[in-house]
Short mmCIF file of C-alpha atoms and ligand atoms in Angstrom, two decimals:
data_model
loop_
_atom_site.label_atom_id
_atom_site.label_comp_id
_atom_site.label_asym_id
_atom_site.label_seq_id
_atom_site.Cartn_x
_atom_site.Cartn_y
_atom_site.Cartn_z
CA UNK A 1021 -23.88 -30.86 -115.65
CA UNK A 1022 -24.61 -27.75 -117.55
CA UNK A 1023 -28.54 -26.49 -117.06
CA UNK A 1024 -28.73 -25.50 -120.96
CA UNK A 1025 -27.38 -21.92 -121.63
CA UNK A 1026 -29.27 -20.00 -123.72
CA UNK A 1027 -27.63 -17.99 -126.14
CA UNK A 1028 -28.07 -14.45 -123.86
CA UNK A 1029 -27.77 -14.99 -120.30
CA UNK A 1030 -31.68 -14.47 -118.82
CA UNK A 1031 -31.92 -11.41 -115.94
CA UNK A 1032 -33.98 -12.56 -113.25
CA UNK A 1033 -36.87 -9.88 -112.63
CA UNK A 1034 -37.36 -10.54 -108.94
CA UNK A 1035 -39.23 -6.74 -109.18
CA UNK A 1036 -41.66 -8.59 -111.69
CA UNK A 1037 -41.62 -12.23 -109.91
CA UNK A 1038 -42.86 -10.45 -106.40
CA UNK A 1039 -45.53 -8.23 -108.02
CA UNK A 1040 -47.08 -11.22 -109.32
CA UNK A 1041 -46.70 -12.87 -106.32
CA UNK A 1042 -47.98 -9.50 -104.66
CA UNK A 1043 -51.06 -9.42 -107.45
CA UNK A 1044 -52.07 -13.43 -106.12
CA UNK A 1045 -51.97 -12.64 -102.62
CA UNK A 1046 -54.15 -9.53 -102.78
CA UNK A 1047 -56.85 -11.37 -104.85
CA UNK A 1048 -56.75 -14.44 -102.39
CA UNK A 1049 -56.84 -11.45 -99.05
CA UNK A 1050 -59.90 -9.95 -101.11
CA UNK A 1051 -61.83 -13.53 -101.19
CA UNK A 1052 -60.62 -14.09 -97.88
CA UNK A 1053 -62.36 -11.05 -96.24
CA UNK A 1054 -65.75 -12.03 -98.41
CA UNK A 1055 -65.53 -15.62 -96.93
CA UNK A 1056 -64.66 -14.38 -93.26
CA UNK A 1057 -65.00 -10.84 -92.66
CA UNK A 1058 -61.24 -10.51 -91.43
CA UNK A 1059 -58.15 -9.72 -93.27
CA UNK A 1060 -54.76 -11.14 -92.22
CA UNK A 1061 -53.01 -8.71 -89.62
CA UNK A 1062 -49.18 -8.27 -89.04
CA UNK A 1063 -47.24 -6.47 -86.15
CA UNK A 1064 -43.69 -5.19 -87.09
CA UNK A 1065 -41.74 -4.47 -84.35
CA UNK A 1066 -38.17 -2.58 -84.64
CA UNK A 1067 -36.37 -1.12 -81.72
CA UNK A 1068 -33.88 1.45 -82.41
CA UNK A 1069 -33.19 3.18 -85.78
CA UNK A 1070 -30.91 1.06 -88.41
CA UNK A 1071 -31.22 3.12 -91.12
CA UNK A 1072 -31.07 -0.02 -92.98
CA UNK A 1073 -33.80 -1.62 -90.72
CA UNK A 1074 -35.81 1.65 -91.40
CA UNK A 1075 -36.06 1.07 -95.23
CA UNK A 1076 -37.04 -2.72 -95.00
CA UNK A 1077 -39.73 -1.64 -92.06
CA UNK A 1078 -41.36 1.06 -94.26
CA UNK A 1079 -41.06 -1.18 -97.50
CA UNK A 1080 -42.66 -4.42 -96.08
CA UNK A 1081 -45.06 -1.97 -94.25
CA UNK A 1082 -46.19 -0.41 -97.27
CA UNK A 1083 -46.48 -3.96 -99.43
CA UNK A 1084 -48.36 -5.77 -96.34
CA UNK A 1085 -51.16 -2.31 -96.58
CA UNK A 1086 -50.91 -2.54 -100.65
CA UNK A 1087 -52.20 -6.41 -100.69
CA UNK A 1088 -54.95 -5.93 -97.74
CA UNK A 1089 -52.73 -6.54 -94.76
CA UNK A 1090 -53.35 -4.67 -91.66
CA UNK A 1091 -50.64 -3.73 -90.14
CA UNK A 1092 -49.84 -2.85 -86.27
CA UNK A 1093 -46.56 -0.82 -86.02
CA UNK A 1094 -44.39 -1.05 -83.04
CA UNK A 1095 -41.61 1.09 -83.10
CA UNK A 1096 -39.62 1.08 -79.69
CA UNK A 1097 -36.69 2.65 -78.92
CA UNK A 1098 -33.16 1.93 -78.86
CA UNK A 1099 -32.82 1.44 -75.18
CA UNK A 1100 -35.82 -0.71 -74.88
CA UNK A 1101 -34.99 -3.74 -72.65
CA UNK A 1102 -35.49 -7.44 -73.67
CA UNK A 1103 -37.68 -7.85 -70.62
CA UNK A 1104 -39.92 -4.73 -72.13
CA UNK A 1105 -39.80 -5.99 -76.01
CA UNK A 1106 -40.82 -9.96 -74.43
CA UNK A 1107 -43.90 -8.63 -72.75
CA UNK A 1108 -44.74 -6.58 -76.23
CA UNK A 1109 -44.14 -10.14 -78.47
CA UNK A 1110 -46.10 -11.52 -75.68
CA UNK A 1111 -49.25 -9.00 -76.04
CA UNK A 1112 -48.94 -9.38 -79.81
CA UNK A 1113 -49.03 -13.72 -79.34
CA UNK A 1114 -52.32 -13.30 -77.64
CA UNK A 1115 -54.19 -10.22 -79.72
CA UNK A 1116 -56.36 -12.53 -81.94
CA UNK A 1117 -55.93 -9.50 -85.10
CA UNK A 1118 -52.53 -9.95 -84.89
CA UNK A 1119 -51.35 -13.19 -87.41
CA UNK A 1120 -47.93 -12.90 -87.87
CA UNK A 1121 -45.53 -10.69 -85.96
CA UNK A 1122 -41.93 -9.82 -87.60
CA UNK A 1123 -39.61 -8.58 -85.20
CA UNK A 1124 -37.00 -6.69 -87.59
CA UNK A 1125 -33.11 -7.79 -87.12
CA UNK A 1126 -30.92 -7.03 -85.80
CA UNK A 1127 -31.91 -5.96 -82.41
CA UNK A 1128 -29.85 -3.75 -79.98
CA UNK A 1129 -26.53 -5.59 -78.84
CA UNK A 1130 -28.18 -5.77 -75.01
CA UNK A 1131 -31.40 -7.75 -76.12
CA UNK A 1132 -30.74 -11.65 -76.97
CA UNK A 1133 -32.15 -11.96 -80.55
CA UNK A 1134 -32.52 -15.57 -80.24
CA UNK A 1135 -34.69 -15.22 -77.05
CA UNK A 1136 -36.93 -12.62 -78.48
CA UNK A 1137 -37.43 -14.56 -81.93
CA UNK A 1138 -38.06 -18.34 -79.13
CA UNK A 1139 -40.98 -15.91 -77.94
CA UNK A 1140 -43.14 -15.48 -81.07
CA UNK A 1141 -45.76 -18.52 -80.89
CA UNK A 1142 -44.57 -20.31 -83.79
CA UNK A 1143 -48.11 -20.00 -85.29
CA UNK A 1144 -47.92 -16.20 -85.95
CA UNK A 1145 -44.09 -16.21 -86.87
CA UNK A 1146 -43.95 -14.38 -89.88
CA UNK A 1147 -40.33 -14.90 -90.34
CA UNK A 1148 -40.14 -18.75 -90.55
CA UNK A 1149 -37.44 -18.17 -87.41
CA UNK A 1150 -38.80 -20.52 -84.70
CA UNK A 1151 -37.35 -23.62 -83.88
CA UNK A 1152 -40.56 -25.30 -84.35
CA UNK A 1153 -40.87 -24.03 -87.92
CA UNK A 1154 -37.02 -24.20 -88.90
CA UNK A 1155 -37.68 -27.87 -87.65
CA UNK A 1156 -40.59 -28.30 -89.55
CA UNK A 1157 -38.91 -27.04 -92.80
CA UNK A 1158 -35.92 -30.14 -91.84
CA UNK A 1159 -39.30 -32.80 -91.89
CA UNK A 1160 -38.81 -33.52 -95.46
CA UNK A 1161 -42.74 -35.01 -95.48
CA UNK A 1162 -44.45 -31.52 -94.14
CA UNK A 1163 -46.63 -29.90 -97.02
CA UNK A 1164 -44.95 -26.50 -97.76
CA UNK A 1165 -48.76 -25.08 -98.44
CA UNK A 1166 -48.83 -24.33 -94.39
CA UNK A 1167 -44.93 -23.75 -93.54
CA UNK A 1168 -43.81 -20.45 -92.40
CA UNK A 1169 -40.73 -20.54 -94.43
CA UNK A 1170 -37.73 -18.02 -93.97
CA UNK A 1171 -38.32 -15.30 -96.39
CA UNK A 1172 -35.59 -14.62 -98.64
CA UNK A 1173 -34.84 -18.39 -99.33
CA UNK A 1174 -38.18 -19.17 -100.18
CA UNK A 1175 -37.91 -15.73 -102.54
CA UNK A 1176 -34.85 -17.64 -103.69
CA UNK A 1177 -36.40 -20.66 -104.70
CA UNK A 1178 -39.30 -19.17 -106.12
CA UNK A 1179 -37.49 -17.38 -108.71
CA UNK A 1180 -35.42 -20.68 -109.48
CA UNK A 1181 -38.53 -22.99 -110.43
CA UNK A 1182 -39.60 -19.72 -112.20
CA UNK A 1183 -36.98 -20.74 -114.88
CA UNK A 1184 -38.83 -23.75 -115.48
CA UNK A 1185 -35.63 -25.88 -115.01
CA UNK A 1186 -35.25 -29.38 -113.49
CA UNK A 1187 -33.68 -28.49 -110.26
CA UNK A 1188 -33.44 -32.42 -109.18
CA UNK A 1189 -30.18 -33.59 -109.12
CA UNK A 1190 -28.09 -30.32 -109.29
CA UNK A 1191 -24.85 -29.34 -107.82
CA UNK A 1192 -25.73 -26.62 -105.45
CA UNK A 1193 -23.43 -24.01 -103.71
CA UNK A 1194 -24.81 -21.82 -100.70
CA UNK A 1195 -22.11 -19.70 -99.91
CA UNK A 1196 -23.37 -18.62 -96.45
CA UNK A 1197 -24.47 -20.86 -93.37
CA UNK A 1198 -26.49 -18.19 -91.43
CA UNK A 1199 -29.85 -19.12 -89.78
CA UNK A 1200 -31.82 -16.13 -91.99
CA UNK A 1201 -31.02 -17.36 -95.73
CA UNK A 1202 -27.93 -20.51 -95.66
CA UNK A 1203 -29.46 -23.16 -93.79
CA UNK A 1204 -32.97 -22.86 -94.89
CA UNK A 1205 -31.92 -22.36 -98.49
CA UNK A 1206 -30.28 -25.88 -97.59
CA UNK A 1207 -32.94 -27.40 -96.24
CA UNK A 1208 -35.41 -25.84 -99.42
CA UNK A 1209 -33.38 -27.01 -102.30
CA UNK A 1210 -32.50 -30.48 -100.42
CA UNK A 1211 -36.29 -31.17 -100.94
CA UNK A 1212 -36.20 -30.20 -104.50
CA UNK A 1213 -33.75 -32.99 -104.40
CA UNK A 1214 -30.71 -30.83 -105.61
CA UNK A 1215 -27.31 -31.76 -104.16
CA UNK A 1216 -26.39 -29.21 -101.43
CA UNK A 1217 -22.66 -28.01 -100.56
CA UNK A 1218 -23.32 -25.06 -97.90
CA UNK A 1219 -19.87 -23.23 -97.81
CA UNK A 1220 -18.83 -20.58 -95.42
CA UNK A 1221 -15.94 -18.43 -94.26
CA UNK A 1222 -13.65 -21.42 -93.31
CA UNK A 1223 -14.18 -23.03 -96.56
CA UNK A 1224 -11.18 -23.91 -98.70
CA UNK A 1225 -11.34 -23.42 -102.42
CA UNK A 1226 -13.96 -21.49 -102.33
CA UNK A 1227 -13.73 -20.84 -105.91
CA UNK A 1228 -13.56 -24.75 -107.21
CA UNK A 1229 -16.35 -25.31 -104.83
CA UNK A 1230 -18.18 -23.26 -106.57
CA UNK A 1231 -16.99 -23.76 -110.21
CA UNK A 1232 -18.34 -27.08 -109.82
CA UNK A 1233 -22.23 -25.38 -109.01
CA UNK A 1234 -24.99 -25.86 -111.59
CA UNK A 1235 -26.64 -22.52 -109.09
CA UNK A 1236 -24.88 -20.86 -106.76
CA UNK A 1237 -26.61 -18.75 -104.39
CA UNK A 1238 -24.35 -16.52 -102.34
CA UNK A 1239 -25.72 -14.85 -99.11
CA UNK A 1240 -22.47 -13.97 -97.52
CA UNK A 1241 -22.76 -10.36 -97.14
CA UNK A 1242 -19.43 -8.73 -98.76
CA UNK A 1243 -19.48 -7.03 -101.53
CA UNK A 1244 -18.76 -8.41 -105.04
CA UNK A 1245 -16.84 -11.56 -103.50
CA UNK A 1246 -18.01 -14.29 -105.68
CA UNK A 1247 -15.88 -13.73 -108.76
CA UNK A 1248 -17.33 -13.97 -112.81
CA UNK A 1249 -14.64 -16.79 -112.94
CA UNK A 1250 -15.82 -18.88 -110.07
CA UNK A 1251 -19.23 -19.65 -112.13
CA UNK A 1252 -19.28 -22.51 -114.30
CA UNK A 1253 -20.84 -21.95 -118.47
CA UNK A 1254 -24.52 -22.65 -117.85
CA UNK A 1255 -24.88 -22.34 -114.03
CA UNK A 1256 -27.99 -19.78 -112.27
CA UNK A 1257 -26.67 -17.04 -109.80
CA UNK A 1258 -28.82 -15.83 -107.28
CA UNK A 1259 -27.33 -12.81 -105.09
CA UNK A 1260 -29.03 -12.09 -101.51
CA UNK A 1261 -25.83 -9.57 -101.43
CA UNK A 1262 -27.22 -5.88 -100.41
CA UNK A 1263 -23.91 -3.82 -99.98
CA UNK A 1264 -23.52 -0.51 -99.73
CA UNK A 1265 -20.55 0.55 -101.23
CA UNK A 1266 -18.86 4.16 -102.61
CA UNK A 1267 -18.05 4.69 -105.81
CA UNK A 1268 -16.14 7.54 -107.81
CA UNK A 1269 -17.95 9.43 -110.24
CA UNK A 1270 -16.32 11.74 -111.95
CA UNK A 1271 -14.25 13.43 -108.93
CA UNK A 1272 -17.80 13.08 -106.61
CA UNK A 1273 -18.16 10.49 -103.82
CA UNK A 1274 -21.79 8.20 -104.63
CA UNK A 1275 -23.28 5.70 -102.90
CA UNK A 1276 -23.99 2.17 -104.85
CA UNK A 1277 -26.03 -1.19 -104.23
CA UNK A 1278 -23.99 -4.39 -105.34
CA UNK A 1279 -24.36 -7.43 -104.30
CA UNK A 1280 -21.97 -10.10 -103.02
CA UNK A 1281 -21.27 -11.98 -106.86
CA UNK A 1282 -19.24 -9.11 -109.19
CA UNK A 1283 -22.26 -9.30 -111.87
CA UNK A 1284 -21.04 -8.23 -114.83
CA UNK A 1285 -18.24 -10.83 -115.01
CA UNK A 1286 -20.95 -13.36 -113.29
CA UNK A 1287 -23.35 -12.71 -116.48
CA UNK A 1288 -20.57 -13.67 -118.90
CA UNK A 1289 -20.69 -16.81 -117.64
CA UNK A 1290 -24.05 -17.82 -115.85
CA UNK A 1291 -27.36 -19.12 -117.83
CA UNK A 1292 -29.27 -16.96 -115.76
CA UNK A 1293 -28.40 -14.78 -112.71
CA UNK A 1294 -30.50 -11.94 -110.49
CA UNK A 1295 -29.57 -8.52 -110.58
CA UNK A 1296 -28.96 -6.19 -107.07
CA UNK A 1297 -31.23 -3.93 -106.30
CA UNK A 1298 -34.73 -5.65 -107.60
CA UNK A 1299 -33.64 -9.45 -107.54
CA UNK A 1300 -34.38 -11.31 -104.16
CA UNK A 1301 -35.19 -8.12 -102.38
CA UNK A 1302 -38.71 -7.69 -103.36
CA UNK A 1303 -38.68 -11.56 -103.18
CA UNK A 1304 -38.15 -10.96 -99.42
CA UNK A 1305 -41.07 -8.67 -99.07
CA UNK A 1306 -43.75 -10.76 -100.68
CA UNK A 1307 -42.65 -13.87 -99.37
CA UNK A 1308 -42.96 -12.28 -95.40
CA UNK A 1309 -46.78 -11.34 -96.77
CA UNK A 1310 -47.35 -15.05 -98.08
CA UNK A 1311 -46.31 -15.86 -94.62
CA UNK A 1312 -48.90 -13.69 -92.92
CA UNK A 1313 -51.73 -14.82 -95.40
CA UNK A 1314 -51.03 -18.49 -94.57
CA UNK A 1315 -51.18 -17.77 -90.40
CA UNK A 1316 -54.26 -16.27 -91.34
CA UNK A 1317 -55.53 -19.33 -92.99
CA UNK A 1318 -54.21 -21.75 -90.77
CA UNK A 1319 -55.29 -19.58 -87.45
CA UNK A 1320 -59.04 -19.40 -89.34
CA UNK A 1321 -58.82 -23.52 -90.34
CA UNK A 1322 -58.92 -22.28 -94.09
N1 GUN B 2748 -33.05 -8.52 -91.11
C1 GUN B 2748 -32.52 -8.86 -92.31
N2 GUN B 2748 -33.31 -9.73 -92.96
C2 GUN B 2748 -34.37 -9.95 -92.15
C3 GUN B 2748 -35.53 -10.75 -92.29
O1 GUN B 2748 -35.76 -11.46 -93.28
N3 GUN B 2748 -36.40 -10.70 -91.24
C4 GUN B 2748 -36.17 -9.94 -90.14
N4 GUN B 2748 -37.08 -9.98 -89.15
N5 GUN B 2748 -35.10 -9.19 -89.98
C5 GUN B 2748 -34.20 -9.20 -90.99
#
């Protein structure tokens, strides 16, 4: 099945997607606080110092202020128990400013991330993590309107009806079963009736598996893995790869972004396909403030 190439392959502006998403949320905040007085709060926690947790703490920090969010920091450190970082999630489930609470992964090898993400009250989990809203997701009949939906998948999907194609009834490849962006993006395009391989690191033939994909979305997490040849004429990439890699300019040692699909050979191919840095990153971002805005509503019966 071949999802209608154009004839130059289309760059998907997730920078541009999220700011309108960004522009729509901050209108609906502003009528929001007329109607109730309130604005929709959110607590990010991180323990320890990740540089890479750093950057995605001070960007979502600084998009969740930008739209009307309050936000309550909580920035622990490193040898902060699970015991300690339980009782704050559990201060932060019963402050009544507080709607959503994103606990930034990954935690410190001693604290069980699974135990601390089971504590967030479902209601204010920003994240879409809890059991109660992965399961919910899985409930093919529950209106999305009032999900908390995993972030970056929703980003993901977002960006794909953004294309305007019919996604019923296409092949799609997740390469990448993790709980974060794999399963859900399963369980998301599943509903948009699409036919769902998930593949992971034991798959075999990778690369048919995925030359058979009308989209492929790879969230594996190594760098420039998905090959140009793997994608079939006509078929949408979508990269949740952020790697860090070094690269040699001229004699000097620099530091580069790519993500886990080798783009330029990718484009040659693909109908459409995002770009890394500024495609499903800043998808990420606003989706985790949708999130927020709908706790609000739900927690104020709106
Ligand atoms: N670490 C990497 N991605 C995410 C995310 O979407 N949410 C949280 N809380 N931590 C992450």
């Amino acid at each position: 099945m071949n999802i209608g190439r154009d004839s130059m392959t289309k760059l998907i502006n997730g920078k541009e997607i999220a700011q309108n998403l960004r522009n729509e949320l901050k209108n609906e905040i502003n009528n929001l606080r007329s109607k109730t007085g309130k604005v929709p709060g959110l607590a990010v926690v991180q323990v320890g110092n990740v540089a890479a947790s750093s950057v995605y703490v001070k960007a979502k920090t600084k998009s969740a202020k930008e739209v009307g969010i309050d936000v309550i920091d909580h920035h622990l450190p490193e040898k902060t128990t699970e015991k300690e970082l339980l009782e704050v999630v559990d201060t932060l489930n019963n402050q009544n400013n507080v709607n959503g609470i994103l606990v930034q992964l990954p935690l410190p090898k001693h604290i069980n991330e699974q135990v601390v993400l089971d504590s967030i009250h479902h209601d204010k989990d920003a994240d879409g993590f809890h059991p109660l809203n992965v399961g919910k997701l899985s409930v093919a009949s529950h209106n999305d309107e009032n999900l908390l939906i995993p972030c970056t998948p929703y980003g993901c999907l977002i960006m794909l009806k953004g294309l305007g194609i019919n996604l019923s009834g296409k092949d799609a490849v997740i390469i990448g079963r993790s709980n974060i962006v794999g399963k859900p993006m399963a369980q998301l395009l599943l509903k948009e009736s699409c036919t769902v391989t998930i593949a992971h690191s034991k798959t075999q033939n990778l690369k048919e598996v995925c030359s058979n994909a009308d989209i492929v979305v790879a969230a594996v997490g190594r760098p420039e893995m998905v090959k140009g040849s793997w994608i079939k004429n006509g078929a949408v990439v979508i990269d949740v790869g952020i790697n860090r890699i070094e690269i040699n300019v001229n004699g000097e040692k620099k530091n580069k972004l790519v993500g886990d699909v080798d783009f330029v050979e990718a484009e040659k191919n693909a109908s459409a396909i995002t770009p890394v840095p500024f495609g499903v990153g800043p998808m990420t971002i606003a989706c985790l403030l949708r999130n927020t805005m709908i706790a609000f509503k739900n927690a104020q019966k709106i």
